[in-house]
Amino acid sequence: MIHLILFGPPGAGKGTQALALVEHFKFMHLSTGDLLRAEIAAKTELGMEAKRFIDAGELVPDETVIGMIQILLQRICTVPGVIYDGFPRTVEQAKALDQMLTSCKEGITALLSLEVPHDELVKRLLIRGESSGRTDDADIATIENRISVYEAKTQPLIDYYKQLDKYHPIAGVGTIQEIAERLITEVDQL
Ligand code: C5P
Ligand code: MG
């Protein structure tokens, strides 16, 4: 089975490209951001707790996010492939994912890292904020905070997966179609 982490800063195009990969390879799409937004829309206790962090551009605590993934473990262990979109976001989450996959005799195949310059990220997020109504895309201060949080807490994952020889950088600029083709070519070579 194939387990791909679609990685990159906020605005790198993880969600968009996950859909392209899911359509092409029929993998399961596991977006922790989407799961959290569904919890918020359903006004669950977990959702209300997560909303405070998300609106501030901060990360939801590891145990909450890891718990959410654990609930899906049975499916993760049985589908032909999974695309992880927005997870793991910390080294703690990466270690928890490794443990969960080991428990079903699986492992991460690769980390596909979408590389996009800072100014392009900000531009994309401001445009998305206008159309999506996402509260965390609404103002520049929250966007800049999310990028800083990414650099401090999430970027270290690159070294984590480099050491495991699983790091695959992909140019994340160009048209959606061009980037999707780069990703599909990379996955075909795995
Ligand atoms: O992945 P996405 O950009 O959709 O996530 C939106 C927000 O959800 C993040 O900025 C963060 O506040 C929260 N989140 C998180 N931990 C994750 C995934 C998302 O804290 N693993
Ligand atoms: Mg997303």
XYZ file of C-alpha atoms and ligand atoms in Angstrom:
212
model
C 0.000 0.000 0.000
C 1.052 3.550 -0.680
C 1.119 6.271 1.970
C 1.997 9.703 0.603
C 2.352 12.867 2.621
C 1.505 15.943 0.573
C 3.596 18.548 2.310
C 4.133 22.291 2.118
C 3.395 25.638 3.744
C -0.115 27.142 3.899
C -1.106 28.059 0.345
C 1.289 25.573 -1.295
C -1.649 23.815 -2.977
C -1.828 20.661 -0.842
C -5.638 20.398 -0.933
C -5.879 21.198 -4.646
C -3.179 18.710 -5.621
C -4.496 16.038 -3.253
C -7.722 16.074 -5.277
C -5.746 15.636 -8.518
C -3.807 12.669 -7.066
C -6.959 11.099 -5.627
C -8.676 11.341 -8.984
C -5.688 9.822 -10.807
C -4.686 7.083 -8.349
C -7.998 6.547 -6.450
C -6.261 6.905 -3.097
C -8.064 7.887 0.078
C -7.758 11.617 0.839
C -7.084 12.351 4.467
C -7.161 16.105 5.138
C -6.926 17.014 8.796
C -7.848 20.636 7.961
C -11.089 19.433 6.284
C -11.832 17.119 9.235
C -11.344 19.996 11.681
C -13.526 22.346 9.616
C -16.265 19.661 9.548
C -16.063 19.433 13.353
C -16.407 23.228 13.535
C -19.396 23.233 11.149
C -21.052 20.507 13.277
C -20.289 22.598 16.392
C -18.825 19.624 18.254
C -16.762 20.077 21.404
C -13.613 19.152 19.454
C -14.573 21.677 16.756
C -15.135 24.513 19.200
C -11.789 23.830 20.870
C -9.985 23.610 17.499
C -11.575 26.835 16.192
C -9.703 28.980 18.724
C -6.367 27.728 17.405
C -7.311 27.793 13.731
C -8.677 31.357 13.828
C -5.436 32.515 15.446
C -3.335 30.762 12.789
C -1.922 28.387 15.409
C -1.736 24.588 15.429
C -4.376 22.444 17.129
C -2.677 20.385 19.908
C -1.013 17.135 18.808
C -3.202 14.863 20.932
C -6.399 16.241 19.344
C -5.150 15.821 15.779
C -3.537 12.425 16.442
C -6.766 11.233 18.131
C -8.753 12.249 15.060
C -6.452 10.209 12.793
C -6.507 7.227 15.142
C -10.286 7.012 14.704
C -9.648 6.478 10.969
C -6.899 3.900 11.471
C -9.006 0.920 10.418
C -9.629 2.520 7.036
C -6.014 3.687 6.692
C -4.906 0.073 7.158
C -7.174 -1.351 4.459
C -7.368 1.093 1.515
C -4.892 0.760 -1.420
C -3.342 4.133 -0.705
C -3.657 7.264 1.383
C -2.781 10.897 0.682
C -2.129 12.766 3.916
C -2.933 16.448 3.387
C -2.013 18.804 6.224
C -0.837 15.970 8.481
C 1.641 15.405 10.053
C 2.351 19.006 11.014
C 4.802 18.361 13.875
C 7.554 15.814 14.519
C 5.329 14.457 17.318
C 2.551 13.800 14.777
C 5.023 12.180 12.357
C 6.189 9.787 15.064
C 2.581 8.938 15.990
C 1.777 8.276 12.320
C 4.830 5.993 12.004
C 3.629 4.019 15.037
C 0.080 3.729 13.713
C 1.293 2.524 10.317
C 3.712 0.053 11.886
C 0.743 -1.386 13.800
C -0.815 -2.385 10.457
C 2.560 -3.372 8.930
C 2.610 -0.295 6.708
C 4.865 2.736 6.425
C 5.187 6.127 4.756
C 6.170 5.744 1.093
C 7.214 9.342 0.447
C 6.868 12.963 1.457
C 6.023 15.092 -1.573
C 7.024 18.636 -0.672
C 5.469 21.465 -2.685
C 8.014 24.302 -2.850
C 6.466 27.775 -3.258
C 8.075 31.196 -2.551
C 6.752 33.178 0.438
C 5.198 36.081 -1.527
C 3.317 33.670 -3.796
C 1.872 31.895 -0.718
C 0.553 35.162 0.740
C -0.947 36.166 -2.610
C -2.735 32.815 -3.009
C -4.086 32.790 0.564
C -5.508 36.321 0.257
C -7.270 35.326 -2.965
C -8.580 32.111 -1.349
C -9.809 34.095 1.670
C -11.997 36.227 -0.581
C -13.763 33.257 -2.166
C -13.724 30.572 0.563
C -14.690 32.642 3.577
C -12.027 30.762 5.576
C -11.461 32.830 8.704
C -7.768 31.922 8.826
C -7.228 33.339 5.311
C -8.991 36.619 6.053
C -6.159 38.860 7.195
C -2.488 39.242 6.486
C -1.411 39.021 10.152
C -3.029 35.570 10.605
C -1.576 34.392 7.287
C 1.942 35.541 8.254
C 1.534 33.831 11.635
C 0.565 30.552 9.952
C 3.638 30.744 7.731
C 5.841 31.435 10.809
C 4.245 28.523 12.680
C 4.904 26.350 9.616
C 8.579 27.383 9.583
C 9.010 26.763 13.323
C 7.013 23.563 13.842
C 6.324 21.891 10.495
C 9.396 22.566 8.353
C 11.603 20.410 10.673
C 9.697 17.426 9.241
C 11.729 17.857 6.061
C 14.865 16.743 7.931
C 12.916 13.952 9.641
C 11.889 12.434 6.282
C 15.236 13.287 4.604
C 16.943 11.047 7.163
C 14.526 8.286 6.174
C 15.343 8.994 2.498
C 11.691 9.808 1.794
C 11.888 13.517 0.951
C 10.844 14.462 -2.607
C 10.785 18.207 -3.400
C 8.380 19.282 -6.168
C 8.223 22.751 -7.764
C 4.847 24.104 -6.618
C 4.612 27.023 -9.048
C 2.958 27.009 -12.475
C -0.550 25.984 -13.449
C -2.517 23.495 -11.326
C -2.288 21.051 -14.245
C 1.514 21.434 -14.569
C 2.047 20.833 -10.857
C -0.323 17.832 -10.902
C 1.679 16.306 -13.787
C 4.936 16.761 -11.855
C 3.422 15.014 -8.836
C 1.960 12.133 -10.856
C 5.320 11.591 -12.628
C 7.080 11.522 -9.247
C 4.560 9.061 -7.759
C 4.843 6.805 -10.833
C 8.606 6.597 -10.199
C 8.276 5.583 -6.543
O -4.359 21.917 6.425
P -5.169 23.186 6.449
O -4.419 24.356 5.898
O -6.516 23.019 5.848
O -5.397 23.491 7.992
C -6.066 24.654 8.416
C -5.755 24.926 9.868
O -6.152 23.810 10.674
C -4.273 25.110 10.191
O -3.821 26.422 9.940
C -4.250 24.769 11.669
O -4.743 25.826 12.458
C -5.238 23.620 11.736
N -4.570 22.311 11.623
C -3.783 21.876 12.674
N -3.147 20.666 12.617
C -3.258 19.885 11.524
C -4.043 20.319 10.426
C -4.686 21.550 10.502
O -3.645 22.574 13.682
N -2.623 18.696 11.490
Mg -5.717 22.411 2.851
